[in-house]
mmCIF file as Biopython writes it, N, C-alpha, C and O atoms, coordinates in Angstrom:
data_model
#
loop_
_atom_site.group_PDB
_atom_site.id
_atom_site.type_symbol
_atom_site.label_atom_id
_atom_site.label_alt_id
_atom_site.label_comp_id
_atom_site.label_asym_id
_atom_site.label_entity_id
_atom_site.label_seq_id
_atom_site.pdbx_PDB_ins_code
_atom_site.Cartn_x
_atom_site.Cartn_y
_atom_site.Cartn_z
_atom_site.occupancy
_atom_site.B_iso_or_equiv
_atom_site.auth_seq_id
_atom_site.auth_asym_id
_atom_site.pdbx_PDB_model_num
ATOM 1   N N  . MET A ? 1  ? 42.529 235.264 9.522  1.0 0.0 1  A 1 
ATOM 2   C CA . MET A ? 1  ? 42.333 233.614 10.940 1.0 0.0 1  A 1 
ATOM 3   C C  . MET A ? 1  ? 43.980 234.809 12.095 1.0 0.0 1  A 1 
ATOM 4   O O  . MET A ? 1  ? 44.780 235.697 11.802 1.0 0.0 1  A 1 
ATOM 5   N N  . ARG A ? 2  ? 43.658 234.091 13.216 1.0 0.0 2  A 1 
ATOM 6   C CA . ARG A ? 2  ? 44.296 234.668 14.202 1.0 0.0 2  A 1 
ATOM 7   C C  . ARG A ? 2  ? 44.834 233.784 15.250 1.0 0.0 2  A 1 
ATOM 8   O O  . ARG A ? 2  ? 43.995 232.959 15.612 1.0 0.0 2  A 1 
ATOM 9   N N  . LEU A ? 3  ? 45.940 233.697 15.837 1.0 0.0 3  A 1 
ATOM 10  C CA . LEU A ? 3  ? 47.025 232.249 15.920 1.0 0.0 3  A 1 
ATOM 11  C C  . LEU A ? 3  ? 47.225 232.789 17.353 1.0 0.0 3  A 1 
ATOM 12  O O  . LEU A ? 3  ? 47.789 233.881 17.418 1.0 0.0 3  A 1 
ATOM 13  N N  . ILE A ? 4  ? 46.828 232.158 18.600 1.0 0.0 4  A 1 
ATOM 14  C CA . ILE A ? 4  ? 46.951 232.854 19.752 1.0 0.0 4  A 1 
ATOM 15  C C  . ILE A ? 4  ? 47.288 232.191 21.010 1.0 0.0 4  A 1 
ATOM 16  O O  . ILE A ? 4  ? 46.507 231.359 21.471 1.0 0.0 4  A 1 
ATOM 17  N N  . ARG A ? 5  ? 48.609 232.544 21.734 1.0 0.0 5  A 1 
ATOM 18  C CA . ARG A ? 5  ? 49.695 231.330 22.587 1.0 0.0 5  A 1 
ATOM 19  C C  . ARG A ? 5  ? 48.671 231.595 23.390 1.0 0.0 5  A 1 
ATOM 20  O O  . ARG A ? 5  ? 47.754 232.407 23.515 1.0 0.0 5  A 1 
ATOM 21  N N  . ARG A ? 6  ? 49.396 230.061 24.206 1.0 0.0 6  A 1 
ATOM 22  C CA . ARG A ? 6  ? 49.251 229.205 25.746 1.0 0.0 6  A 1 
ATOM 23  C C  . ARG A ? 6  ? 48.712 230.226 25.898 1.0 0.0 6  A 1 
ATOM 24  O O  . ARG A ? 6  ? 47.767 230.506 25.161 1.0 0.0 6  A 1 
ATOM 25  N N  . PRO A ? 7  ? 49.286 231.435 27.264 1.0 0.0 7  A 1 
ATOM 26  C CA . PRO A ? 7  ? 49.267 232.124 28.105 1.0 0.0 7  A 1 
ATOM 27  C C  . PRO A ? 7  ? 48.191 233.245 28.039 1.0 0.0 7  A 1 
ATOM 28  O O  . PRO A ? 7  ? 47.861 233.732 29.120 1.0 0.0 7  A 1 
ATOM 29  N N  . GLU A ? 8  ? 47.530 233.774 26.769 1.0 0.0 8  A 1 
ATOM 30  C CA . GLU A ? 8  ? 46.107 234.312 26.000 1.0 0.0 8  A 1 
ATOM 31  C C  . GLU A ? 8  ? 45.633 233.921 26.307 1.0 0.0 8  A 1 
ATOM 32  O O  . GLU A ? 8  ? 44.750 234.476 26.962 1.0 0.0 8  A 1 
ATOM 33  N N  . VAL A ? 9  ? 45.695 231.767 26.125 1.0 0.0 9  A 1 
ATOM 34  C CA . VAL A ? 9  ? 44.233 231.257 25.617 1.0 0.0 9  A 1 
ATOM 35  C C  . VAL A ? 9  ? 44.357 231.253 27.891 1.0 0.0 9  A 1 
ATOM 36  O O  . VAL A ? 9  ? 43.379 231.484 28.601 1.0 0.0 9  A 1 
ATOM 37  N N  . LEU A ? 10 ? 44.902 231.131 28.098 1.0 0.0 10 A 1 
ATOM 38  C CA . LEU A ? 10 ? 44.784 230.750 29.189 1.0 0.0 10 A 1 
ATOM 39  C C  . LEU A ? 10 ? 44.213 232.187 30.301 1.0 0.0 10 A 1 
ATOM 40  O O  . LEU A ? 10 ? 43.662 232.229 31.401 1.0 0.0 10 A 1 
ATOM 41  N N  . LYS A ? 11 ? 44.570 232.957 29.573 1.0 0.0 11 A 1 
ATOM 42  C CA . LYS A ? 11 ? 43.566 234.176 30.549 1.0 0.0 11 A 1 
ATOM 43  C C  . LYS A ? 11 ? 42.200 234.525 30.173 1.0 0.0 11 A 1 
ATOM 44  O O  . LYS A ? 11 ? 41.411 235.126 30.903 1.0 0.0 11 A 1 
ATOM 45  N N  . ARG A ? 12 ? 41.837 233.872 28.307 1.0 0.0 12 A 1 
ATOM 46  C CA . ARG A ? 12 ? 40.327 233.823 28.493 1.0 0.0 12 A 1 
ATOM 47  C C  . ARG A ? 12 ? 39.591 232.918 28.989 1.0 0.0 12 A 1 
ATOM 48  O O  . ARG A ? 12 ? 38.598 233.061 29.702 1.0 0.0 12 A 1 
ATOM 49  N N  . CYS A ? 13 ? 40.231 231.668 28.490 1.0 0.0 13 A 1 
ATOM 50  C CA . CYS A ? 13 ? 38.921 231.089 29.718 1.0 0.0 13 A 1 
ATOM 51  C C  . CYS A ? 13 ? 39.139 231.187 31.186 1.0 0.0 13 A 1 
ATOM 52  O O  . CYS A ? 13 ? 38.237 231.565 31.934 1.0 0.0 13 A 1 
ATOM 53  N N  . GLY A ? 14 ? 40.404 230.828 31.640 1.0 0.0 14 A 1 
ATOM 54  C CA . GLY A ? 14 ? 40.368 231.570 33.076 1.0 0.0 14 A 1 
ATOM 55  C C  . GLY A ? 14 ? 40.078 230.327 33.850 1.0 0.0 14 A 1 
ATOM 56  O O  . GLY A ? 14 ? 39.161 230.054 34.624 1.0 0.0 14 A 1 
ATOM 57  N N  . PHE A ? 15 ? 41.481 229.403 33.279 1.0 0.0 15 A 1 
ATOM 58  C CA . PHE A ? 15 ? 41.776 228.198 34.350 1.0 0.0 15 A 1 
ATOM 59  C C  . PHE A ? 15 ? 43.156 227.882 34.226 1.0 0.0 15 A 1 
ATOM 60  O O  . PHE A ? 15 ? 43.678 228.572 33.350 1.0 0.0 15 A 1 
ATOM 61  N N  . SER A ? 16 ? 43.999 227.031 34.823 1.0 0.0 16 A 1 
ATOM 62  C CA . SER A ? 16 ? 45.168 226.336 34.059 1.0 0.0 16 A 1 
ATOM 63  C C  . SER A ? 16 ? 45.294 225.386 33.818 1.0 0.0 16 A 1 
ATOM 64  O O  . SER A ? 16 ? 44.510 224.441 33.723 1.0 0.0 16 A 1 
ATOM 65  N N  . ASN A ? 17 ? 46.994 225.562 33.588 1.0 0.0 17 A 1 
ATOM 66  C CA . ASN A ? 17 ? 48.009 225.241 32.764 1.0 0.0 17 A 1 
ATOM 67  C C  . ASN A ? 17 ? 47.687 223.746 32.502 1.0 0.0 17 A 1 
ATOM 68  O O  . ASN A ? 17 ? 48.068 223.215 31.458 1.0 0.0 17 A 1 
ATOM 69  N N  . SER A ? 18 ? 46.935 223.013 33.516 1.0 0.0 18 A 1 
ATOM 70  C CA . SER A ? 18 ? 46.899 221.276 34.228 1.0 0.0 18 A 1 
ATOM 71  C C  . SER A ? 18 ? 46.054 221.668 33.522 1.0 0.0 18 A 1 
ATOM 72  O O  . SER A ? 18 ? 46.380 221.643 32.335 1.0 0.0 18 A 1 
ATOM 73  N N  . THR A ? 19 ? 44.781 222.145 33.787 1.0 0.0 19 A 1 
ATOM 74  C CA . THR A ? 19 ? 43.037 221.999 33.524 1.0 0.0 19 A 1 
ATOM 75  C C  . THR A ? 19 ? 43.429 221.745 31.860 1.0 0.0 19 A 1 
ATOM 76  O O  . THR A ? 19 ? 43.556 220.629 31.356 1.0 0.0 19 A 1 
ATOM 77  N N  . MET A ? 20 ? 43.620 223.320 30.990 1.0 0.0 20 A 1 
ATOM 78  C CA . MET A ? 20 ? 43.651 222.912 30.182 1.0 0.0 20 A 1 
ATOM 79  C C  . MET A ? 20 ? 44.425 221.523 28.836 1.0 0.0 20 A 1 
ATOM 80  O O  . MET A ? 20 ? 44.209 221.082 27.707 1.0 0.0 20 A 1 
ATOM 81  N N  . HIS A ? 21 ? 45.355 221.372 29.972 1.0 0.0 21 A 1 
ATOM 82  C CA . HIS A ? 21 ? 45.970 220.070 29.029 1.0 0.0 21 A 1 
ATOM 83  C C  . HIS A ? 21 ? 44.721 218.644 29.369 1.0 0.0 21 A 1 
ATOM 84  O O  . HIS A ? 21 ? 44.416 217.803 28.524 1.0 0.0 21 A 1 
ATOM 85  N N  . ARG A ? 22 ? 44.146 218.702 30.868 1.0 0.0 22 A 1 
ATOM 86  C CA . ARG A ? 22 ? 43.481 217.687 30.810 1.0 0.0 22 A 1 
ATOM 87  C C  . ARG A ? 22 ? 42.064 217.836 29.387 1.0 0.0 22 A 1 
ATOM 88  O O  . ARG A ? 22 ? 41.516 216.767 29.117 1.0 0.0 22 A 1 
ATOM 89  N N  . LEU A ? 23 ? 41.789 218.550 28.941 1.0 0.0 23 A 1 
ATOM 90  C CA . LEU A ? 23 ? 41.022 219.716 28.421 1.0 0.0 23 A 1 
ATOM 91  C C  . LEU A ? 23 ? 40.546 218.952 27.262 1.0 0.0 23 A 1 
ATOM 92  O O  . LEU A ? 23 ? 39.593 218.310 26.822 1.0 0.0 23 A 1 
ATOM 93  N N  . ILE A ? 24 ? 41.983 219.460 26.954 1.0 0.0 24 A 1 
ATOM 94  C CA . ILE A ? 24 ? 42.572 218.697 25.356 1.0 0.0 24 A 1 
ATOM 95  C C  . ILE A ? 24 ? 42.691 217.353 25.134 1.0 0.0 24 A 1 
ATOM 96  O O  . ILE A ? 24 ? 42.103 216.820 24.193 1.0 0.0 24 A 1 
ATOM 97  N N  . LYS A ? 25 ? 43.724 216.449 26.265 1.0 0.0 25 A 1 
ATOM 98  C CA . LYS A ? 25 ? 43.801 215.084 26.246 1.0 0.0 25 A 1 
ATOM 99  C C  . LYS A ? 25 ? 42.121 214.537 26.201 1.0 0.0 25 A 1 
ATOM 100 O O  . LYS A ? 25 ? 41.854 213.477 25.634 1.0 0.0 25 A 1 
ATOM 101 N N  . ALA A ? 26 ? 41.008 215.405 26.878 1.0 0.0 26 A 1 
ATOM 102 C CA . ALA A ? 26 ? 40.144 214.774 26.826 1.0 0.0 26 A 1 
ATOM 103 C C  . ALA A ? 26 ? 38.533 214.381 25.462 1.0 0.0 26 A 1 
ATOM 104 O O  . ALA A ? 26 ? 37.498 213.726 25.342 1.0 0.0 26 A 1 
ATOM 105 N N  . GLU A ? 27 ? 39.674 215.652 24.561 1.0 0.0 27 A 1 
ATOM 106 C CA . GLU A ? 27 ? 38.410 216.291 23.576 1.0 0.0 27 A 1 
ATOM 107 C C  . GLU A ? 27 ? 37.554 217.294 23.587 1.0 0.0 27 A 1 
ATOM 108 O O  . GLU A ? 27 ? 36.472 217.300 22.999 1.0 0.0 27 A 1 
ATOM 109 N N  . ASP A ? 28 ? 38.230 218.598 24.575 1.0 0.0 28 A 1 
ATOM 110 C CA . ASP A ? 28 ? 36.948 218.601 25.060 1.0 0.0 28 A 1 
ATOM 111 C C  . ASP A ? 28 ? 37.905 220.436 25.426 1.0 0.0 28 A 1 
ATOM 112 O O  . ASP A ? 28 ? 37.954 221.129 26.442 1.0 0.0 28 A 1 
ATOM 113 N N  . PHE A ? 29 ? 38.297 220.549 24.514 1.0 0.0 29 A 1 
ATOM 114 C CA . PHE A ? 29 ? 38.444 221.457 24.129 1.0 0.0 29 A 1 
ATOM 115 C C  . PHE A ? 29 ? 39.867 221.782 23.203 1.0 0.0 29 A 1 
ATOM 116 O O  . PHE A ? 29 ? 40.830 221.015 23.234 1.0 0.0 29 A 1 
ATOM 117 N N  . PRO A ? 30 ? 39.850 222.663 22.626 1.0 0.0 30 A 1 
ATOM 118 C CA . PRO A ? 30 ? 40.040 222.516 21.130 1.0 0.0 30 A 1 
ATOM 119 C C  . PRO A ? 30 ? 42.044 222.290 20.366 1.0 0.0 30 A 1 
ATOM 120 O O  . PRO A ? 30 ? 42.821 222.233 21.319 1.0 0.0 30 A 1 
ATOM 121 N N  . SER A ? 31 ? 42.420 222.233 19.664 1.0 0.0 31 A 1 
ATOM 122 C CA . SER A ? 31 ? 43.440 221.510 19.635 1.0 0.0 31 A 1 
ATOM 123 C C  . SER A ? 31 ? 44.521 222.386 19.281 1.0 0.0 31 A 1 
ATOM 124 O O  . SER A ? 31 ? 44.692 223.190 18.364 1.0 0.0 31 A 1 
ATOM 125 N N  . PRO A ? 32 ? 45.156 222.033 20.195 1.0 0.0 32 A 1 
ATOM 126 C CA . PRO A ? 32 ? 46.433 223.532 19.380 1.0 0.0 32 A 1 
ATOM 127 C C  . PRO A ? 32 ? 46.636 222.995 18.290 1.0 0.0 32 A 1 
ATOM 128 O O  . PRO A ? 32 ? 46.185 221.926 17.878 1.0 0.0 32 A 1 
ATOM 129 N N  . VAL A ? 33 ? 47.665 224.083 17.539 1.0 0.0 33 A 1 
ATOM 130 C CA . VAL A ? 33 ? 48.331 224.220 16.233 1.0 0.0 33 A 1 
ATOM 131 C C  . VAL A ? 33 ? 49.734 224.271 16.455 1.0 0.0 33 A 1 
ATOM 132 O O  . VAL A ? 33 ? 50.183 225.028 17.315 1.0 0.0 33 A 1 
ATOM 133 N N  . LEU A ? 34 ? 50.812 223.212 15.457 1.0 0.0 34 A 1 
ATOM 134 C CA . LEU A ? 34 ? 52.141 223.001 16.130 1.0 0.0 34 A 1 
ATOM 135 C C  . LEU A ? 34 ? 52.864 223.964 14.842 1.0 0.0 34 A 1 
ATOM 136 O O  . LEU A ? 34 ? 52.837 223.849 13.617 1.0 0.0 34 A 1 
ATOM 137 N N  . LEU A ? 35 ? 53.603 225.099 15.910 1.0 0.0 35 A 1 
ATOM 138 C CA . LEU A ? 35 ? 54.094 226.093 14.788 1.0 0.0 35 A 1 
ATOM 139 C C  . LEU A ? 35 ? 55.691 225.919 14.832 1.0 0.0 35 A 1 
ATOM 140 O O  . LEU A ? 35 ? 56.488 226.609 14.195 1.0 0.0 35 A 1 
ATOM 141 N N  . GLY A ? 36 ? 55.993 224.910 15.667 1.0 0.0 36 A 1 
ATOM 142 C CA . GLY A ? 36 ? 57.348 224.449 15.564 1.0 0.0 36 A 1 
ATOM 143 C C  . GLY A ? 36 ? 57.791 223.152 16.335 1.0 0.0 36 A 1 
ATOM 144 O O  . GLY A ? 36 ? 56.832 222.383 16.401 1.0 0.0 36 A 1 
ATOM 145 N N  . ILE A ? 37 ? 59.396 222.430 17.199 1.0 0.0 37 A 1 
ATOM 146 C CA . ILE A ? 37 ? 59.275 221.728 17.823 1.0 0.0 37 A 1 
ATOM 147 C C  . ILE A ? 37 ? 58.815 221.749 18.806 1.0 0.0 37 A 1 
ATOM 148 O O  . ILE A ? 37 ? 58.082 220.781 19.006 1.0 0.0 37 A 1 
ATOM 149 N N  . ARG A ? 38 ? 58.940 222.915 20.142 1.0 0.0 38 A 1 
ATOM 150 C CA . ARG A ? 38 ? 58.577 223.267 21.266 1.0 0.0 38 A 1 
ATOM 151 C C  . ARG A ? 38 ? 57.146 224.657 21.258 1.0 0.0 38 A 1 
ATOM 152 O O  . ARG A ? 38 ? 56.602 225.192 22.223 1.0 0.0 38 A 1 
ATOM 153 N N  . ALA A ? 39 ? 56.905 224.879 19.688 1.0 0.0 39 A 1 
ATOM 154 C CA . ALA A ? 39 ? 55.826 226.352 19.626 1.0 0.0 39 A 1 
ATOM 155 C C  . ALA A ? 39 ? 54.455 225.490 19.337 1.0 0.0 39 A 1 
ATOM 156 O O  . ALA A ? 39 ? 54.322 224.614 18.482 1.0 0.0 39 A 1 
ATOM 157 N N  . VAL A ? 40 ? 53.363 226.017 20.369 1.0 0.0 40 A 1 
ATOM 158 C CA . VAL A ? 40 ? 52.044 226.237 19.784 1.0 0.0 40 A 1 
ATOM 159 C C  . VAL A ? 40 ? 50.770 226.672 20.412 1.0 0.0 40 A 1 
ATOM 160 O O  . VAL A ? 40 ? 50.381 226.661 21.580 1.0 0.0 40 A 1 
ATOM 161 N N  . ALA A ? 41 ? 50.234 227.060 19.294 1.0 0.0 41 A 1 
ATOM 162 C CA . ALA A ? 41 ? 49.063 227.810 19.467 1.0 0.0 41 A 1 
ATOM 163 C C  . ALA A ? 41 ? 47.395 227.271 18.861 1.0 0.0 41 A 1 
ATOM 164 O O  . ALA A ? 41 ? 47.011 226.185 18.426 1.0 0.0 41 A 1 
ATOM 165 N N  . TRP A ? 42 ? 46.684 228.594 19.079 1.0 0.0 42 A 1 
ATOM 166 C CA . TRP A ? 42 ? 45.115 228.277 19.032 1.0 0.0 42 A 1 
ATOM 167 C C  . TRP A ? 42 ? 44.814 228.842 18.286 1.0 0.0 42 A 1 
ATOM 168 O O  . TRP A ? 42 ? 45.590 229.796 18.222 1.0 0.0 42 A 1 
ATOM 169 N N  . VAL A ? 43 ? 43.561 228.949 17.031 1.0 0.0 43 A 1 
ATOM 170 C CA . VAL A ? 43 ? 43.325 229.273 15.988 1.0 0.0 43 A 1 
ATOM 171 C C  . VAL A ? 43 ? 42.095 230.334 17.402 1.0 0.0 43 A 1 
ATOM 172 O O  . VAL A ? 43 ? 41.704 230.021 18.526 1.0 0.0 43 A 1 
ATOM 173 N N  . GLU A ? 44 ? 41.913 231.395 16.671 1.0 0.0 44 A 1 
ATOM 174 C CA . GLU A ? 44 ? 41.337 232.415 17.832 1.0 0.0 44 A 1 
ATOM 175 C C  . GLU A ? 44 ? 40.106 231.974 17.727 1.0 0.0 44 A 1 
ATOM 176 O O  . GLU A ? 44 ? 39.407 232.060 18.737 1.0 0.0 44 A 1 
ATOM 177 N N  . GLU A ? 45 ? 39.572 231.442 16.596 1.0 0.0 45 A 1 
ATOM 178 C CA . GLU A ? 45 ? 38.315 231.301 16.336 1.0 0.0 45 A 1 
ATOM 179 C C  . GLU A ? 45 ? 37.360 230.153 17.113 1.0 0.0 45 A 1 
ATOM 180 O O  . GLU A ? 45 ? 36.178 230.047 17.441 1.0 0.0 45 A 1 
ATOM 181 N N  . ASP A ? 46 ? 38.644 229.328 17.209 1.0 0.0 46 A 1 
ATOM 182 C CA . ASP A ? 46 ? 37.992 228.244 17.762 1.0 0.0 46 A 1 
ATOM 183 C C  . ASP A ? 46 ? 37.767 227.946 19.031 1.0 0.0 46 A 1 
ATOM 184 O O  . ASP A ? 46 ? 36.847 227.182 19.324 1.0 0.0 46 A 1 
ATOM 185 N N  . VAL A ? 47 ? 39.082 228.858 20.570 1.0 0.0 47 A 1 
ATOM 186 C CA . VAL A ? 47 ? 38.739 229.087 21.448 1.0 0.0 47 A 1 
ATOM 187 C C  . VAL A ? 47 ? 37.182 230.410 21.750 1.0 0.0 47 A 1 
ATOM 188 O O  . VAL A ? 47 ? 36.427 230.552 22.711 1.0 0.0 47 A 1 
ATOM 189 N N  . ASP A ? 48 ? 37.241 230.839 20.954 1.0 0.0 48 A 1 
ATOM 190 C CA . ASP A ? 48 ? 36.043 232.181 20.990 1.0 0.0 48 A 1 
ATOM 191 C C  . ASP A ? 48 ? 34.840 231.347 21.072 1.0 0.0 48 A 1 
ATOM 192 O O  . ASP A ? 48 ? 34.011 231.549 21.959 1.0 0.0 48 A 1 
ATOM 193 N N  . ALA A ? 49 ? 34.656 230.156 19.946 1.0 0.0 49 A 1 
ATOM 194 C CA . ALA A ? 49 ? 33.854 229.544 19.368 1.0 0.0 49 A 1 
ATOM 195 C C  . ALA A ? 49 ? 33.624 228.269 20.701 1.0 0.0 49 A 1 
ATOM 196 O O  . ALA A ? 49 ? 32.917 227.279 20.885 1.0 0.0 49 A 1 
ATOM 197 N N  . TRP A ? 50 ? 34.106 228.609 21.025 1.0 0.0 50 A 1 
ATOM 198 C CA . TRP A ? 50 ? 34.657 226.828 22.217 1.0 0.0 50 A 1 
ATOM 199 C C  . TRP A ? 50 ? 34.082 227.996 24.308 1.0 0.0 50 A 1 
ATOM 200 O O  . TRP A ? 50 ? 33.516 227.442 25.250 1.0 0.0 50 A 1 
ATOM 201 N N  . ILE A ? 51 ? 34.317 228.805 24.293 1.0 0.0 51 A 1 
ATOM 202 C CA . ILE A ? 51 ? 33.604 230.119 25.024 1.0 0.0 51 A 1 
ATOM 203 C C  . ILE A ? 51 ? 32.136 230.503 25.296 1.0 0.0 51 A 1 
ATOM 204 O O  . ILE A ? 51 ? 31.367 230.691 26.239 1.0 0.0 51 A 1 
ATOM 205 N N  . ARG A ? 52 ? 32.175 230.517 23.892 1.0 0.0 52 A 1 
ATOM 206 C CA . ARG A ? 52 ? 30.748 230.931 23.847 1.0 0.0 52 A 1 
ATOM 207 C C  . ARG A ? 52 ? 29.747 230.030 23.556 1.0 0.0 52 A 1 
ATOM 208 O O  . ARG A ? 52 ? 28.533 230.213 23.474 1.0 0.0 52 A 1 
ATOM 209 N N  . GLU A ? 53 ? 30.685 228.619 23.350 1.0 0.0 53 A 1 
ATOM 210 C CA . GLU A ? 53 ? 29.694 227.341 23.707 1.0 0.0 53 A 1 
ATOM 211 C C  . GLU A ? 53 ? 29.184 226.675 24.973 1.0 0.0 53 A 1 
ATOM 212 O O  . GLU A ? 53 ? 28.267 225.854 24.967 1.0 0.0 53 A 1 
ATOM 213 N N  . ARG A ? 54 ? 29.995 227.179 26.328 1.0 0.0 54 A 1 
ATOM 214 C CA . ARG A ? 54 ? 29.592 227.220 27.515 1.0 0.0 54 A 1 
ATOM 215 C C  . ARG A ? 54 ? 29.239 227.831 27.844 1.0 0.0 54 A 1 
ATOM 216 O O  . ARG A ? 54 ? 28.359 227.475 28.626 1.0 0.0 54 A 1 
ATOM 217 N N  . ILE A ? 55 ? 29.404 229.269 27.726 1.0 0.0 55 A 1 
ATOM 218 C CA . ILE A ? 55 ? 28.097 230.526 28.174 1.0 0.0 55 A 1 
ATOM 219 C C  . ILE A ? 55 ? 27.098 230.192 28.100 1.0 0.0 55 A 1 
ATOM 220 O O  . ILE A ? 55 ? 26.529 229.825 29.128 1.0 0.0 55 A 1 
ATOM 221 N N  . ASP A ? 56 ? 26.191 230.160 26.407 1.0 0.0 56 A 1 
ATOM 222 C CA . ASP A ? 56 ? 24.718 229.321 25.773 1.0 0.0 56 A 1 
ATOM 223 C C  . ASP A ? 56 ? 24.520 228.083 26.703 1.0 0.0 56 A 1 
ATOM 224 O O  . ASP A ? 56 ? 23.429 227.848 27.221 1.0 0.0 56 A 1 
ATOM 225 N N  . GLY A ? 57 ? 25.710 227.241 26.905 1.0 0.0 57 A 1 
ATOM 226 C CA . GLY A ? 57 ? 24.937 226.362 27.597 1.0 0.0 57 A 1 
ATOM 227 C C  . GLY A ? 57 ? 24.767 224.431 26.860 1.0 0.0 57 A 1 
ATOM 228 O O  . GLY A ? 57 ? 24.928 224.332 25.643 1.0 0.0 57 A 1 
ATOM 229 N N  . PRO A ? 58 ? 24.527 223.393 27.494 1.0 0.0 58 A 1 
ATOM 230 C CA . PRO A ? 58 ? 24.348 222.327 26.388 1.0 0.0 58 A 1 
ATOM 231 C C  . PRO A ? 58 ? 23.206 222.991 25.738 1.0 0.0 58 A 1 
ATOM 232 O O  . PRO A ? 58 ? 22.618 223.949 26.240 1.0 0.0 58 A 1 
ATOM 233 N N  . ASP A ? 59 ? 22.750 222.167 24.002 1.0 0.0 59 A 1 
ATOM 234 C CA . ASP A ? 59 ? 22.296 221.941 23.400 1.0 0.0 59 A 1 
ATOM 235 C C  . ASP A ? 59 ? 20.757 221.008 23.698 1.0 0.0 59 A 1 
ATOM 236 O O  . ASP A ? 59 ? 20.706 219.849 24.109 1.0 0.0 59 A 1 
ATOM 237 N N  . ASP A ? 60 ? 20.129 221.488 23.515 1.0 0.0 60 A 1 
ATOM 238 C CA . ASP A ? 60 ? 18.346 220.425 23.902 1.0 0.0 60 A 1 
ATOM 239 C C  . ASP A ? 60 ? 17.500 220.151 22.558 1.0 0.0 60 A 1 
ATOM 240 O O  . ASP A ? 60 ? 16.418 219.831 22.066 1.0 0.0 60 A 1 
ATOM 241 N N  . ASP A ? 61 ? 18.906 220.544 22.343 1.0 0.0 61 A 1 
ATOM 242 C CA . ASP A ? 61 ? 17.941 219.947 20.512 1.0 0.0 61 A 1 
ATOM 243 C C  . ASP A ? 61 ? 17.950 218.224 20.183 1.0 0.0 61 A 1 
ATOM 244 O O  . ASP A ? 61 ? 17.422 217.788 19.160 1.0 0.0 61 A 1 
#
């Protein structure tokens, strides 16, 4: 498992810090992992899965 920090997440997803915060608050983006008092990261596989879901589109099952 690899953890990625905020700048890499923003670069991969292509949106702003405020958009990412809004999506997390709306529970529409993977939650960060707390690394310390002021440090967070995301599980790379979770972010990649979120991106793939957006590319694949909604499930009509």
